[in-house]
Amino acid sequence: MAGLLPGIAQTRLGATVDMEGWRSDYDVGSRAADPYTRARIARHGLLALARTEAVYFTRTKDDDGAPLRETCSYRVSGGTMPAEWWSLTLYDARSRLPANSDAALSIDASRVSGARWEAQIAPRRPANGNTWISSRNADRFDLMLRLYVPDAAVLETPDATLLPPAISRLDCEGDG
Amino acid sequence: MMQRRGFALFATFALTVIAAHFATLYTTPGFIMNRVEARLTALGTPQHAFRLAPRMTPQTQTVVRPSPDLAYSICLYDLTAAPEGLLVTMAAFDDYASLSFFDARTDNFATVRGTGRDLTVAAAAGVGCEWRRRDCGPDGKRAGANPAAGPHPRGV
């Protein structure tokens, strides 16, 4: 059902993976998880599946290293994912879906076409008709990338296999 | 003398803090799973039967980080109330589907992926089909079923 919060690491340290700021712990859901991982997951990613079924990557910052926040809008873009199915979902700082009724909190493989895709993250629906992920009432937030039935190479050599989505900041409230 | 007593007090304090830290660390998953179980029960989730949860939205979420893109059916199980284990049948579904077992420590100890056909899974405590030996096939598995052996009697 769920995932995990960011841990430590460069590209890979033990079961912890960091792909350009997208962080994952491949021990999530498994009996191999250490007590710290287990306690963290129990609080922030309960009912996460073991890595052969799904892996979860979380990112809290944009491409410039600034925290993701509701007062800014972003373009998130990516390509084909090495998995049977994927989704990208926005969660607030309490690991909850933010309290809005926009019905626009995620995108998934079934809603994009072609090798490249992009969406706009903003508190209001973009006037340009772009695919929208709503950050309304999220305040500080993160994005979770779920890869279901990931290719074996994602588990073995993630840095050579996975090109994670980019997140570029478009503008912020108060920008001149 | 005072120094030795001070050290003993500090050592006792430090050991108490360390013990409390590890006690919290080890009990947190079980504690949270108990709360989830209580919450799911309050929402009408039956034991040994599935409840199709409403689509996950900010208004319906019951656990952290639910996926709004997936349909969840949830079943609570308690193998102490089903000493011979449980048989779970996944109905045929053309798209991605999986049956996942989580124990009382939050471990996803078994997942069976949908195949597009009806699929039966035998869930039991212990390993293999020790729980129902009369049904064991020559390979040690229950005939016609995928085994899912849980390390704890209760889970989701």
mmCIF file of C-alpha atoms in Angstrom:
data_model
loop_
_atom_site.group_PDB
_atom_site.id
_atom_site.type_symbol
_atom_site.label_atom_id
_atom_site.label_comp_id
_atom_site.label_asym_id
_atom_site.label_seq_id
_atom_site.Cartn_x
_atom_site.Cartn_y
_atom_site.Cartn_z
ATOM 1 C CA MET A 1 0.000 0.000 0.000
ATOM 2 C CA ALA A 2 2.611 2.435 0.962
ATOM 3 C CA GLY A 3 6.304 3.273 0.972
ATOM 4 C CA LEU A 4 8.938 4.959 2.985
ATOM 5 C CA LEU A 5 10.580 8.121 3.962
ATOM 6 C CA PRO A 6 13.967 9.255 2.766
ATOM 7 C CA GLY A 7 16.964 7.638 4.328
ATOM 8 C CA ILE A 8 20.646 8.216 3.839
ATOM 9 C CA ALA A 9 22.940 7.330 0.981
ATOM 10 C CA GLN A 10 24.577 8.235 -2.265
ATOM 11 C CA THR A 11 23.573 5.780 -4.961
ATOM 12 C CA ARG A 12 23.390 2.646 -2.906
ATOM 13 C CA LEU A 13 24.345 1.862 0.646
ATOM 14 C CA GLY A 14 23.133 -1.530 1.801
ATOM 15 C CA ALA A 15 19.428 -1.612 1.000
ATOM 16 C CA THR A 16 19.158 2.164 0.797
ATOM 17 C CA VAL A 17 19.134 3.692 -2.666
ATOM 18 C CA ASP A 18 19.423 7.334 -3.702
ATOM 19 C CA MET A 19 18.757 8.141 -7.339
ATOM 20 C CA GLU A 20 19.140 11.873 -7.917
ATOM 21 C CA GLY A 21 17.292 12.645 -4.706
ATOM 22 C CA TRP A 22 14.720 9.851 -5.118
ATOM 23 C CA ARG A 23 15.312 7.684 -2.079
ATOM 24 C CA SER A 24 14.264 4.142 -1.387
ATOM 25 C CA ASP A 25 14.936 1.341 1.046
ATOM 26 C CA TYR A 26 14.769 -2.031 -0.632
ATOM 27 C CA ASP A 27 14.331 -3.798 2.708
ATOM 28 C CA VAL A 28 10.901 -2.280 3.155
ATOM 29 C CA GLY A 29 8.290 -4.928 3.838
ATOM 30 C CA SER A 30 10.834 -7.701 4.206
ATOM 31 C CA ARG A 31 11.937 -9.637 7.233
ATOM 32 C CA ALA A 32 15.446 -8.365 6.555
ATOM 33 C CA ALA A 33 14.427 -4.849 7.579
ATOM 34 C CA ASP A 34 16.367 -3.657 10.601
ATOM 35 C CA PRO A 35 14.432 -2.395 13.645
ATOM 36 C CA TYR A 36 14.930 1.242 12.627
ATOM 37 C CA THR A 37 13.573 0.669 9.114
ATOM 38 C CA ARG A 38 10.715 -1.369 10.542
ATOM 39 C CA ALA A 39 9.755 1.338 13.036
ATOM 40 C CA ARG A 40 10.009 4.080 10.404
ATOM 41 C CA ILE A 41 7.881 2.138 7.935
ATOM 42 C CA ALA A 42 5.303 1.337 10.591
ATOM 43 C CA ARG A 43 4.812 5.073 11.082
ATOM 44 C CA HIS A 44 5.223 6.372 7.531
ATOM 45 C CA GLY A 45 4.657 3.538 5.099
ATOM 46 C CA LEU A 46 2.545 0.835 6.651
ATOM 47 C CA LEU A 47 1.614 -2.160 4.486
ATOM 48 C CA ALA A 48 4.452 -1.616 2.043
ATOM 49 C CA LEU A 49 5.129 -4.533 -0.267
ATOM 50 C CA ALA A 50 8.426 -6.394 -0.493
ATOM 51 C CA ARG A 51 10.757 -5.273 -3.268
ATOM 52 C CA THR A 52 10.049 -8.077 -5.718
ATOM 53 C CA GLU A 53 6.478 -6.825 -5.917
ATOM 54 C CA ALA A 54 6.998 -3.077 -5.605
ATOM 55 C CA VAL A 55 9.681 -0.524 -4.844
ATOM 56 C CA TYR A 56 9.001 2.961 -3.553
ATOM 57 C CA PHE A 57 11.052 6.081 -4.170
ATOM 58 C CA THR A 58 10.410 9.343 -2.326
ATOM 59 C CA ARG A 59 11.637 12.800 -3.199
ATOM 60 C CA THR A 60 11.288 15.902 -1.041
ATOM 61 C CA LYS A 61 13.234 18.488 -3.087
ATOM 62 C CA ASP A 62 13.180 19.951 -6.559
ATOM 63 C CA ASP A 63 16.077 19.761 -9.023
ATOM 64 C CA ASP A 64 17.649 22.835 -7.406
ATOM 65 C CA GLY A 65 17.584 21.233 -3.965
ATOM 66 C CA ALA A 66 14.779 23.397 -2.552
ATOM 67 C CA PRO A 67 12.028 21.676 -0.515
ATOM 68 C CA LEU A 68 8.804 21.009 -2.395
ATOM 69 C CA ARG A 69 6.064 23.348 -1.181
ATOM 70 C CA GLU A 70 2.547 24.351 -2.002
ATOM 71 C CA THR A 71 3.403 27.970 -2.719
ATOM 72 C CA CYS A 72 5.410 26.974 -5.809
ATOM 73 C CA SER A 73 4.479 25.193 -9.012
ATOM 74 C CA TYR A 74 6.642 22.534 -10.650
ATOM 75 C CA ARG A 75 6.994 20.531 -13.805
ATOM 76 C CA VAL A 76 7.633 16.842 -13.206
ATOM 77 C CA SER A 77 8.710 14.847 -16.222
ATOM 78 C CA GLY A 78 10.012 11.418 -17.008
ATOM 79 C CA GLY A 79 10.082 8.537 -19.433
ATOM 80 C CA THR A 80 9.365 4.864 -19.611
ATOM 81 C CA MET A 81 9.702 3.148 -16.234
ATOM 82 C CA PRO A 82 11.287 -0.313 -15.907
ATOM 83 C CA ALA A 83 8.262 -1.919 -14.305
ATOM 84 C CA GLU A 84 4.898 -3.391 -15.216
ATOM 85 C CA TRP A 85 3.082 -0.389 -13.779
ATOM 86 C CA TRP A 86 4.006 2.828 -12.001
ATOM 87 C CA SER A 87 2.408 5.747 -10.244
ATOM 88 C CA LEU A 88 3.490 9.092 -8.847
ATOM 89 C CA THR A 89 1.589 10.434 -5.823
ATOM 90 C CA LEU A 90 1.810 13.582 -3.726
ATOM 91 C CA TYR A 91 1.747 13.345 0.104
ATOM 92 C CA ASP A 92 1.897 16.023 2.757
ATOM 93 C CA ALA A 93 4.448 16.162 5.567
ATOM 94 C CA ARG A 94 2.314 13.789 7.668
ATOM 95 C CA SER A 95 2.423 11.154 4.906
ATOM 96 C CA ARG A 96 -1.252 11.768 4.138
ATOM 97 C CA LEU A 97 -3.016 12.668 0.925
ATOM 98 C CA PRO A 98 -3.477 16.444 1.330
ATOM 99 C CA ALA A 99 -6.932 17.577 2.354
ATOM 100 C CA ASN A 100 -8.458 18.753 -0.891
ATOM 101 C CA SER A 101 -11.181 17.516 -3.195
ATOM 102 C CA ASP A 102 -9.371 18.108 -6.484
ATOM 103 C CA ALA A 103 -9.156 14.392 -7.396
ATOM 104 C CA ALA A 104 -5.723 15.145 -8.842
ATOM 105 C CA LEU A 105 -3.193 13.716 -6.412
ATOM 106 C CA SER A 106 -1.368 11.360 -8.707
ATOM 107 C CA ILE A 107 -0.624 10.204 -12.199
ATOM 108 C CA ASP A 108 0.068 6.657 -13.282
ATOM 109 C CA ALA A 109 1.197 4.630 -16.245
ATOM 110 C CA SER A 110 -2.345 4.237 -17.532
ATOM 111 C CA ARG A 111 -2.792 7.999 -17.890
ATOM 112 C CA VAL A 112 0.272 8.815 -19.945
ATOM 113 C CA SER A 113 1.065 7.890 -23.501
ATOM 114 C CA GLY A 114 4.314 7.829 -25.387
ATOM 115 C CA ALA A 115 7.859 7.430 -24.188
ATOM 116 C CA ARG A 116 7.935 10.844 -22.472
ATOM 117 C CA TRP A 117 5.404 12.333 -20.066
ATOM 118 C CA GLU A 118 5.071 15.410 -17.897
ATOM 119 C CA ALA A 119 2.692 16.895 -15.376
ATOM 120 C CA GLN A 120 2.349 20.168 -13.540
ATOM 121 C CA ILE A 121 2.258 20.334 -9.744
ATOM 122 C CA ALA A 122 0.392 23.386 -8.477
ATOM 123 C CA PRO A 123 -2.251 24.367 -5.919
ATOM 124 C CA ARG A 124 -4.631 25.351 -8.755
ATOM 125 C CA ARG A 125 -5.499 23.655 -12.016
ATOM 126 C CA PRO A 126 -3.168 25.010 -14.720
ATOM 127 C CA ALA A 127 -4.880 27.108 -17.357
ATOM 128 C CA ASN A 128 -2.793 25.522 -20.098
ATOM 129 C CA GLY A 129 -4.578 22.186 -19.729
ATOM 130 C CA ASN A 130 -1.453 20.283 -18.627
ATOM 131 C CA THR A 131 -1.848 17.091 -16.630
ATOM 132 C CA TRP A 132 -2.255 18.324 -13.070
ATOM 133 C CA ILE A 133 -1.140 17.071 -9.662
ATOM 134 C CA SER A 134 -2.772 19.205 -6.995
ATOM 135 C CA SER A 135 -0.688 20.470 -4.076
ATOM 136 C CA ARG A 136 -3.572 22.440 -2.560
ATOM 137 C CA ASN A 137 -3.470 22.269 1.268
ATOM 138 C CA ALA A 138 -0.262 20.220 1.175
ATOM 139 C CA ASP A 139 2.098 22.872 2.567
ATOM 140 C CA ARG A 140 5.469 21.032 2.487
ATOM 141 C CA PHE A 141 5.089 17.824 0.506
ATOM 142 C CA ASP A 142 6.912 14.969 -1.154
ATOM 143 C CA LEU A 143 6.351 12.785 -4.199
ATOM 144 C CA MET A 144 6.332 9.012 -4.102
ATOM 145 C CA LEU A 145 7.174 6.970 -7.182
ATOM 146 C CA ARG A 146 5.860 3.414 -7.014
ATOM 147 C CA LEU A 147 7.207 0.797 -9.402
ATOM 148 C CA TYR A 148 5.084 -2.339 -9.395
ATOM 149 C CA VAL A 149 6.682 -5.602 -10.498
ATOM 150 C CA PRO A 150 9.974 -3.835 -11.181
ATOM 151 C CA ASP A 151 12.424 -5.282 -13.677
ATOM 152 C CA ALA A 152 15.066 -7.383 -11.945
ATOM 153 C CA ALA A 153 17.714 -4.869 -12.974
ATOM 154 C CA VAL A 154 15.987 -2.159 -10.903
ATOM 155 C CA LEU A 155 16.821 -4.194 -7.834
ATOM 156 C CA GLU A 156 20.316 -5.171 -8.901
ATOM 157 C CA THR A 157 21.668 -2.083 -10.649
ATOM 158 C CA PRO A 158 19.192 0.761 -10.133
ATOM 159 C CA ASP A 159 21.608 3.473 -11.200
ATOM 160 C CA ALA A 160 22.088 1.810 -14.588
ATOM 161 C CA THR A 161 18.419 1.001 -15.079
ATOM 162 C CA LEU A 162 16.210 3.710 -13.686
ATOM 163 C CA LEU A 163 16.066 7.265 -14.962
ATOM 164 C CA PRO A 164 13.928 8.911 -12.280
ATOM 165 C CA PRO A 165 11.598 11.843 -12.993
ATOM 166 C CA ALA A 166 12.958 15.397 -12.986
ATOM 167 C CA ILE A 167 11.252 18.113 -10.943
ATOM 168 C CA SER A 168 11.827 21.677 -12.099
ATOM 169 C CA ARG A 169 10.424 24.665 -10.242
ATOM 170 C CA LEU A 170 8.349 26.935 -12.489
ATOM 171 C CA ASP A 171 7.462 29.797 -10.165
ATOM 172 C CA CYS A 172 6.543 30.632 -6.587
ATOM 173 C CA GLU A 173 4.019 32.964 -4.983
ATOM 174 C CA GLY A 174 5.660 36.316 -4.479
ATOM 175 C CA ASP A 175 8.079 35.911 -7.362
ATOM 176 C CA GLY A 176 8.445 39.226 -9.171
ATOM 177 C CA MET B 1 33.532 7.883 46.512
ATOM 178 C CA MET B 2 31.239 10.618 45.216
ATOM 179 C CA GLN B 3 32.740 10.220 41.749
ATOM 180 C CA ARG B 4 32.093 6.477 41.727
ATOM 181 C CA ARG B 5 28.504 7.006 42.833
ATOM 182 C CA GLY B 6 28.014 9.632 40.167
ATOM 183 C CA PHE B 7 29.339 7.267 37.527
ATOM 184 C CA ALA B 8 27.063 4.479 38.732
ATOM 185 C CA LEU B 9 24.063 6.804 38.538
ATOM 186 C CA PHE B 10 25.038 7.937 35.057
ATOM 187 C CA ALA B 11 25.593 4.347 33.900
ATOM 188 C CA THR B 12 22.187 3.326 35.270
ATOM 189 C CA PHE B 13 20.544 6.279 33.547
ATOM 190 C CA ALA B 14 22.290 5.535 30.251
ATOM 191 C CA LEU B 15 21.321 1.853 30.362
ATOM 192 C CA THR B 16 17.717 2.785 31.116
ATOM 193 C CA VAL B 17 17.623 5.178 28.163
ATOM 194 C CA ILE B 18 19.135 2.569 25.832
ATOM 195 C CA ALA B 19 16.718 -0.114 27.040
ATOM 196 C CA ALA B 20 13.756 2.244 26.581
ATOM 197 C CA HIS B 21 14.984 3.155 23.100
ATOM 198 C CA PHE B 22 15.180 -0.451 21.947
ATOM 199 C CA ALA B 23 11.926 -1.373 23.673
ATOM 200 C CA THR B 24 10.178 1.429 21.762
ATOM 201 C CA LEU B 25 11.893 0.436 18.536
ATOM 202 C CA TYR B 26 10.795 -3.191 18.779
ATOM 203 C CA THR B 27 7.254 -2.562 19.979
ATOM 204 C CA THR B 28 6.327 0.260 17.579
ATOM 205 C CA PRO B 29 5.424 -1.934 14.545
ATOM 206 C CA GLY B 30 3.238 -4.259 16.616
ATOM 207 C CA PHE B 31 1.636 -1.339 18.413
ATOM 208 C CA ILE B 32 0.784 0.434 15.168
ATOM 209 C CA MET B 33 -0.510 -2.744 13.521
ATOM 210 C CA ASN B 34 -2.793 -3.262 16.531
ATOM 211 C CA ARG B 35 -4.156 0.247 16.057
ATOM 212 C CA VAL B 36 -4.669 -0.354 12.344
ATOM 213 C CA GLU B 37 -6.486 -3.592 13.088
ATOM 214 C CA ALA B 38 -8.752 -1.809 15.574
ATOM 215 C CA ARG B 39 -9.440 0.958 13.070
ATOM 216 C CA LEU B 40 -10.203 -1.486 10.258
ATOM 217 C CA THR B 41 -12.508 -3.440 12.546
ATOM 218 C CA ALA B 42 -14.314 -0.230 13.484
ATOM 219 C CA LEU B 43 -14.796 0.448 9.768
ATOM 220 C CA GLY B 44 -16.509 -2.896 9.357
ATOM 221 C CA THR B 45 -13.622 -4.975 8.012
ATOM 222 C CA PRO B 46 -14.513 -8.582 8.778
ATOM 223 C CA GLN B 47 -12.243 -11.347 9.956
ATOM 224 C CA HIS B 48 -11.643 -14.049 7.353
ATOM 225 C CA ALA B 49 -13.630 -12.212 4.688
ATOM 226 C CA PHE B 50 -12.773 -9.342 2.393
ATOM 227 C CA ARG B 51 -14.122 -5.809 2.459
ATOM 228 C CA LEU B 52 -13.695 -3.723 -0.682
ATOM 229 C CA ALA B 53 -12.379 -0.431 0.661
ATOM 230 C CA PRO B 54 -13.681 2.773 -0.884
ATOM 231 C CA ARG B 55 -11.339 4.431 -3.332
ATOM 232 C CA MET B 56 -8.531 6.113 -1.398
ATOM 233 C CA THR B 57 -9.011 9.868 -1.197
ATOM 234 C CA PRO B 58 -8.021 12.470 1.393
ATOM 235 C CA GLN B 59 -11.425 11.867 2.943
ATOM 236 C CA THR B 60 -11.313 8.055 3.039
ATOM 237 C CA GLN B 61 -7.656 7.316 3.843
ATOM 238 C CA THR B 62 -7.203 5.058 6.866
ATOM 239 C CA VAL B 63 -3.454 4.417 6.742
ATOM 240 C CA VAL B 64 -0.495 6.566 5.759
ATOM 241 C CA ARG B 65 0.443 6.850 2.085
ATOM 242 C CA PRO B 66 -2.452 5.066 0.446
ATOM 243 C CA SER B 67 -2.414 4.961 -3.345
ATOM 244 C CA PRO B 68 -5.424 6.661 -4.943
ATOM 245 C CA ASP B 69 -4.776 4.645 -8.106
ATOM 246 C CA LEU B 70 -5.363 1.198 -6.665
ATOM 247 C CA ALA B 71 -8.432 -0.682 -5.478
ATOM 248 C CA TYR B 72 -7.896 -2.329 -2.111
ATOM 249 C CA SER B 73 -9.785 -5.243 -0.601
ATOM 250 C CA ILE B 74 -8.852 -5.943 2.986
ATOM 251 C CA CYS B 75 -9.243 -9.001 5.190
ATOM 252 C CA LEU B 76 -8.162 -9.422 8.803
ATOM 253 C CA TYR B 77 -7.016 -12.879 9.773
ATOM 254 C CA ASP B 78 -6.328 -14.673 13.011
ATOM 255 C CA LEU B 79 -4.979 -18.165 12.560
ATOM 256 C CA THR B 80 -5.573 -19.008 16.210
ATOM 257 C CA ALA B 81 -9.239 -18.849 15.243
ATOM 258 C CA ALA B 82 -8.588 -20.962 12.150
ATOM 259 C CA PRO B 83 -6.194 -23.688 13.303
ATOM 260 C CA GLU B 84 -6.402 -25.488 9.980
ATOM 261 C CA GLY B 85 -5.475 -22.332 8.079
ATOM 262 C CA LEU B 86 -7.369 -20.372 5.477
ATOM 263 C CA LEU B 87 -7.994 -20.844 1.804
ATOM 264 C CA VAL B 88 -8.162 -17.581 -0.120
ATOM 265 C CA THR B 89 -9.366 -17.474 -3.696
ATOM 266 C CA MET B 90 -8.354 -14.641 -5.992
ATOM 267 C CA ALA B 91 -10.876 -14.121 -8.728
ATOM 268 C CA ALA B 92 -9.580 -13.850 -12.262
ATOM 269 C CA PHE B 93 -8.681 -10.308 -13.255
ATOM 270 C CA ASP B 94 -7.131 -9.203 -16.516
ATOM 271 C CA ASP B 95 -5.065 -6.351 -15.104
ATOM 272 C CA TYR B 96 -2.420 -6.298 -12.368
ATOM 273 C CA ALA B 97 -3.611 -7.826 -9.099
ATOM 274 C CA SER B 98 -1.845 -9.269 -6.084
ATOM 275 C CA LEU B 99 -2.741 -10.909 -2.808
ATOM 276 C CA SER B 100 -0.404 -9.708 -0.086
ATOM 277 C CA PHE B 101 -0.077 -10.970 3.463
ATOM 278 C CA PHE B 102 1.205 -8.765 6.280
ATOM 279 C CA ASP B 103 1.903 -10.109 9.729
ATOM 280 C CA ALA B 104 1.571 -8.429 13.096
ATOM 281 C CA ARG B 105 5.110 -7.019 12.732
ATOM 282 C CA THR B 106 4.254 -5.316 9.402
ATOM 283 C CA ASP B 107 6.284 -7.829 7.350
ATOM 284 C CA ASN B 108 4.951 -8.602 3.896
ATOM 285 C CA PHE B 109 5.800 -12.291 4.298
ATOM 286 C CA ALA B 110 4.010 -13.486 1.180
ATOM 287 C CA THR B 111 2.626 -12.025 -2.024
ATOM 288 C CA VAL B 112 0.915 -13.961 -4.770
ATOM 289 C CA ARG B 113 0.554 -12.198 -8.079
ATOM 290 C CA GLY B 114 -2.613 -12.526 -10.093
ATOM 291 C CA THR B 115 -2.394 -14.664 -13.204
ATOM 292 C CA GLY B 116 -5.636 -13.718 -14.917
ATOM 293 C CA ARG B 117 -7.189 -16.976 -13.672
ATOM 294 C CA ASP B 118 -8.825 -17.996 -10.408
ATOM 295 C CA LEU B 119 -6.093 -18.708 -7.883
ATOM 296 C CA THR B 120 -6.270 -20.352 -4.484
ATOM 297 C CA VAL B 121 -3.811 -19.596 -1.697
ATOM 298 C CA ALA B 122 -3.471 -21.554 1.525
ATOM 299 C CA ALA B 123 -2.552 -19.306 4.433
ATOM 300 C CA ALA B 124 -1.280 -20.902 7.574
ATOM 301 C CA ALA B 125 1.039 -20.522 10.507
ATOM 302 C CA GLY B 126 4.346 -22.335 10.177
ATOM 303 C CA VAL B 127 6.076 -23.539 7.069
ATOM 304 C CA GLY B 128 4.795 -25.417 4.050
ATOM 305 C CA CYS B 129 1.648 -27.341 4.789
ATOM 306 C CA GLU B 130 2.472 -28.644 8.245
ATOM 307 C CA TRP B 131 -0.839 -27.140 9.249
ATOM 308 C CA ARG B 132 -2.863 -29.580 7.222
ATOM 309 C CA ARG B 133 -0.675 -32.495 6.477
ATOM 310 C CA ARG B 134 -3.383 -34.682 5.013
ATOM 311 C CA ASP B 135 -3.688 -32.305 2.078
ATOM 312 C CA CYS B 136 0.009 -32.093 1.362
ATOM 313 C CA GLY B 137 1.199 -33.022 -2.052
ATOM 314 C CA PRO B 138 4.482 -34.864 -2.655
ATOM 315 C CA ASP B 139 6.266 -31.522 -2.943
ATOM 316 C CA GLY B 140 5.169 -30.551 0.551
ATOM 317 C CA LYS B 141 2.633 -28.035 -0.698
ATOM 318 C CA ARG B 142 -1.079 -28.196 -0.402
ATOM 319 C CA ALA B 143 -2.444 -29.688 -3.574
ATOM 320 C CA GLY B 144 -3.766 -26.998 -5.878
ATOM 321 C CA ALA B 145 -2.904 -24.078 -3.657
ATOM 322 C CA ASN B 146 -0.021 -21.667 -3.217
ATOM 323 C CA PRO B 147 1.234 -21.708 0.364
ATOM 324 C CA ALA B 148 1.547 -18.522 2.414
ATOM 325 C CA ALA B 149 3.053 -19.392 5.758
ATOM 326 C CA GLY B 150 2.824 -16.640 8.348
ATOM 327 C CA PRO B 151 5.333 -16.224 11.177
ATOM 328 C CA HIS B 152 2.605 -14.691 13.364
ATOM 329 C CA PRO B 153 -0.967 -15.887 13.758
ATOM 330 C CA ARG B 154 -2.560 -12.480 13.158
ATOM 331 C CA GLY B 155 -2.330 -9.982 10.338
ATOM 332 C CA VAL B 156 -3.910 -8.282 7.337
#
